[in-house]
CSV table of N, CA and C in Angstrom, one decimal:
chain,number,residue,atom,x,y,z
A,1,UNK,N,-26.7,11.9,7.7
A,1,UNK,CA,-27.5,12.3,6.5
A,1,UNK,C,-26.5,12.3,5.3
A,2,UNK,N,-26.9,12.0,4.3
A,2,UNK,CA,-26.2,11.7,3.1
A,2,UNK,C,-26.2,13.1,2.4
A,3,UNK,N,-25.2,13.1,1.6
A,3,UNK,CA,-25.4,14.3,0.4
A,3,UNK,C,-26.1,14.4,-0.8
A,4,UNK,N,-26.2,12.8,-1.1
A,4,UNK,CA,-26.4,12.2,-2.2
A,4,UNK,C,-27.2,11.0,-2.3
A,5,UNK,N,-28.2,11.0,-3.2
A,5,UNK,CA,-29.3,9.4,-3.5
A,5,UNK,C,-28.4,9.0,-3.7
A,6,UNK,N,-28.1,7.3,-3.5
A,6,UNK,CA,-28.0,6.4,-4.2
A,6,UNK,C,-28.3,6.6,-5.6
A,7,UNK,N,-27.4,6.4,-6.5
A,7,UNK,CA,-27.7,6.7,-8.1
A,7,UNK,C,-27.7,7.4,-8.2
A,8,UNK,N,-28.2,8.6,-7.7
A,8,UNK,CA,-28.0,9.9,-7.8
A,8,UNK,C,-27.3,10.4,-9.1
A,9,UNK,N,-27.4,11.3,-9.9
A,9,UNK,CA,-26.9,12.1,-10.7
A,9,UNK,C,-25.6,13.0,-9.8
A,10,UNK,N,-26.1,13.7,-9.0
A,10,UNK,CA,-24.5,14.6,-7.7
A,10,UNK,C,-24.2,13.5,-7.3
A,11,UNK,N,-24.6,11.9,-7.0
A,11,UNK,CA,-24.0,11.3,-6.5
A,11,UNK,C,-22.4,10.6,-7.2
A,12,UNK,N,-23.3,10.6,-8.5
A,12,UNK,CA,-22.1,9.9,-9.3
A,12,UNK,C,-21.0,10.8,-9.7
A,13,UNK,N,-21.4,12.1,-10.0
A,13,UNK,CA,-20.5,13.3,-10.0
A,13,UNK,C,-19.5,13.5,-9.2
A,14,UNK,N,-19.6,13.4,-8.0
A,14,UNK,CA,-18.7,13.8,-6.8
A,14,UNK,C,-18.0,12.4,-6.7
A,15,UNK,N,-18.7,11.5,-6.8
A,15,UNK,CA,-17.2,10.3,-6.9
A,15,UNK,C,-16.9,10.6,-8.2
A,16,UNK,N,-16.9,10.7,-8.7
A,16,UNK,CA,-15.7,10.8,-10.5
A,16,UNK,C,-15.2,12.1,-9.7
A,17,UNK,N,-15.5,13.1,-9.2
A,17,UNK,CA,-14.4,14.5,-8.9
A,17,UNK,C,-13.7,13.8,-7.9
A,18,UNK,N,-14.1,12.8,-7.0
A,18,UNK,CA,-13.1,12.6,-6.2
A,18,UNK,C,-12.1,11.2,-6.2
A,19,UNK,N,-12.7,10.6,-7.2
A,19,UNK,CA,-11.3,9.9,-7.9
A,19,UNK,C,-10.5,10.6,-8.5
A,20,UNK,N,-11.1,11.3,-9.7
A,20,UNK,CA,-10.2,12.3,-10.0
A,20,UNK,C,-9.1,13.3,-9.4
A,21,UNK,N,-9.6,13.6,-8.2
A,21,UNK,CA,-9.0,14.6,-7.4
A,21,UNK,C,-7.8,13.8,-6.8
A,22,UNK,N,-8.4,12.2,-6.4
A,22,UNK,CA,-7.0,11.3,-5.8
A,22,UNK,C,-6.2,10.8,-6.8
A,23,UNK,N,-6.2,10.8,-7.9
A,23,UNK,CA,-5.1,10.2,-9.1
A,23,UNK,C,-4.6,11.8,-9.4
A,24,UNK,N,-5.1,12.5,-9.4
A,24,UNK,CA,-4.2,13.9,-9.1
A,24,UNK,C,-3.2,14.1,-8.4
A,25,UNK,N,-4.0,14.0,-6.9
A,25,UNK,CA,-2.6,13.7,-5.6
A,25,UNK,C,-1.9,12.7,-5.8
A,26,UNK,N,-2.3,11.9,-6.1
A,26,UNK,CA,-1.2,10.2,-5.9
A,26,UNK,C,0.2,10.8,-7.4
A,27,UNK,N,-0.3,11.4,-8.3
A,27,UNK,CA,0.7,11.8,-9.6
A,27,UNK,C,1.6,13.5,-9.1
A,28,UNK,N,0.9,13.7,-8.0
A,28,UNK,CA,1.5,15.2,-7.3
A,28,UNK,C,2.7,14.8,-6.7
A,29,UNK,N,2.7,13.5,-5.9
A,29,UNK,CA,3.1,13.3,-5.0
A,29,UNK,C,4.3,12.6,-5.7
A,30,UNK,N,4.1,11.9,-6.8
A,30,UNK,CA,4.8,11.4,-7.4
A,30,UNK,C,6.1,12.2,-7.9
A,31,UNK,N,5.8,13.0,-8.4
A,31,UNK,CA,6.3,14.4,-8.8
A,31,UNK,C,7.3,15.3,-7.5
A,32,UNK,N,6.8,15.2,-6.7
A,32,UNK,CA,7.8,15.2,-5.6
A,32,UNK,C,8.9,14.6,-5.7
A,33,UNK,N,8.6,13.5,-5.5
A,33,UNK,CA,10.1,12.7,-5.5
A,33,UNK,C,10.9,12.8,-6.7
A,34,UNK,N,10.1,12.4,-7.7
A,34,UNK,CA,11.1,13.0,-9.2
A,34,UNK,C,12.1,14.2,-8.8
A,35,UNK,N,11.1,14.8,-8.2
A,35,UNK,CA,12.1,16.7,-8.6
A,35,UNK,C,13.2,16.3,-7.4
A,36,UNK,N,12.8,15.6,-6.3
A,36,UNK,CA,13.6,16.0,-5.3
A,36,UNK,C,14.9,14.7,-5.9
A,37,UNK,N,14.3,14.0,-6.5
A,37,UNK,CA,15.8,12.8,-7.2
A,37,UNK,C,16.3,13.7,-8.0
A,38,UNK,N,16.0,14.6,-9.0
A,38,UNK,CA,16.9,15.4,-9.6
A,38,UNK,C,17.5,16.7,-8.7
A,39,UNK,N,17.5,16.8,-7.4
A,39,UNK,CA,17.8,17.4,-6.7
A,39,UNK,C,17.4,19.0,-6.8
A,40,UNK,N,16.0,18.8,-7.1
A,40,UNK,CA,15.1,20.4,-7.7
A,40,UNK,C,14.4,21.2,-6.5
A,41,UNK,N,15.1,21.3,-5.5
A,41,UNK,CA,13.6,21.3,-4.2
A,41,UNK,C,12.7,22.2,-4.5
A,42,UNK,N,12.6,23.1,-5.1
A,42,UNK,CA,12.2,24.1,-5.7
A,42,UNK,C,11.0,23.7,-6.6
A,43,UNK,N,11.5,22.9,-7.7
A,43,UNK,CA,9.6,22.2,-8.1
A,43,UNK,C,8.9,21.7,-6.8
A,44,UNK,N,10.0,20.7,-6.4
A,44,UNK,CA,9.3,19.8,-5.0
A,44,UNK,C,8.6,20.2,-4.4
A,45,UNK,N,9.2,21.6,-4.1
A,45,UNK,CA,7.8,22.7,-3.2
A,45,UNK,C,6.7,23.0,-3.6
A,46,UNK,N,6.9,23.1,-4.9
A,46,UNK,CA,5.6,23.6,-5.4
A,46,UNK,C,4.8,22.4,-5.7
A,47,UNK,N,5.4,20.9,-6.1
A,47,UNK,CA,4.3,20.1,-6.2
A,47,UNK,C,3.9,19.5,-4.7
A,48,UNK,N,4.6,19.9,-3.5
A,48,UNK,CA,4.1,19.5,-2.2
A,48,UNK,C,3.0,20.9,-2.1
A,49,UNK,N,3.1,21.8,-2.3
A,49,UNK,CA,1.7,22.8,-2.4
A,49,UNK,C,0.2,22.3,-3.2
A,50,UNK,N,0.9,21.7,-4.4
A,50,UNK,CA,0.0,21.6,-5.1
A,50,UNK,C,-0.9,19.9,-4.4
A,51,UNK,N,-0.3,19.4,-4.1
A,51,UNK,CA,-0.6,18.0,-3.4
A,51,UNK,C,-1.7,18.2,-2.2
A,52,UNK,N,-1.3,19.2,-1.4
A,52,UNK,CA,-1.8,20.1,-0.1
A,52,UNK,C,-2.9,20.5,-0.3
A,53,UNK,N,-3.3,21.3,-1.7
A,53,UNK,CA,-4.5,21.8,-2.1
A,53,UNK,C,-5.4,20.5,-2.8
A,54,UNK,N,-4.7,19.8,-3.6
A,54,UNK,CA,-5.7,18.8,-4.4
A,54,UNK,C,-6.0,17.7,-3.2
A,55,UNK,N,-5.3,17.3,-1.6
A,55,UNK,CA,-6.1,16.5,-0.5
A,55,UNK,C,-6.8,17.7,0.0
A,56,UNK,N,-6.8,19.1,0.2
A,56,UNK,CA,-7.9,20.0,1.1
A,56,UNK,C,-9.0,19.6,0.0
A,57,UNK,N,-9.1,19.8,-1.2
A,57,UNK,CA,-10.2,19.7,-1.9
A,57,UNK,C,-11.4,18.4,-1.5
A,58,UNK,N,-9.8,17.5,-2.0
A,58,UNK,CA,-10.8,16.0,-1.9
A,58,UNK,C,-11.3,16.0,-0.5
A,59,UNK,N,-11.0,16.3,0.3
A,59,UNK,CA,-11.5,16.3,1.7
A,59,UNK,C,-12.6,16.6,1.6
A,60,UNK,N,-12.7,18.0,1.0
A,60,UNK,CA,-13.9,18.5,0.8
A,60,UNK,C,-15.4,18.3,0.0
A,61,UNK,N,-14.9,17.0,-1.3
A,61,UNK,CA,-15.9,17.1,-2.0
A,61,UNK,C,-15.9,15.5,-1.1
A,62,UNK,N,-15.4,15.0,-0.4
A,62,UNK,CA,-15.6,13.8,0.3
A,62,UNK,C,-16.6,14.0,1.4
A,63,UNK,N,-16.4,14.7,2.3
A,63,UNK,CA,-17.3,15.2,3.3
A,63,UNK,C,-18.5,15.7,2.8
A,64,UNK,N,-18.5,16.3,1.3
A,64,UNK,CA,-19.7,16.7,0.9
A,64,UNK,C,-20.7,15.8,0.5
A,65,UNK,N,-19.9,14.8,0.0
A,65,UNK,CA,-20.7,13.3,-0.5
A,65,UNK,C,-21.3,12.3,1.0
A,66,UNK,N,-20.7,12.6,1.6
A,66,UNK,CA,-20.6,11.9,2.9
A,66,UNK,C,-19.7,10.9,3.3
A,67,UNK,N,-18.5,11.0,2.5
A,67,UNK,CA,-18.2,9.8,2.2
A,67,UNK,C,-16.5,9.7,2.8
């Protein structure tokens, strides 16, 4: 069972949050390596947390969509 009509108004919503949510992670992740090239592990942690939480989400509004 779907979350979402086709066309749908929630349907188009939750994909724009869940693109959004993955060009988030994909620039999180990015940001990792930056910090860890300037030898910062210390941001690095925090943007591997923050990476952690923006795929729990997308997971979430993924499964919600059905998708």
């Amino acid at each position: 069972i779907s979350a979402c009509l086709v066309g749908s108004e929630m349907c188009i919503e939750t994909e724009a949050l869940s693109g959004a949510l993955a060009v988030f992670a994909t620039e999180a992740r990015e940001a990792i390596d930056r910090a860890a090239g300037f030898g910062d592990a210390d941001t690095a942690d925090v943007f591997t947390e923050i990476t952690r939480a923006a795929d729990k989400h997308l997971w979430l509004v993924e499964s919600h969509r059905g998708g």
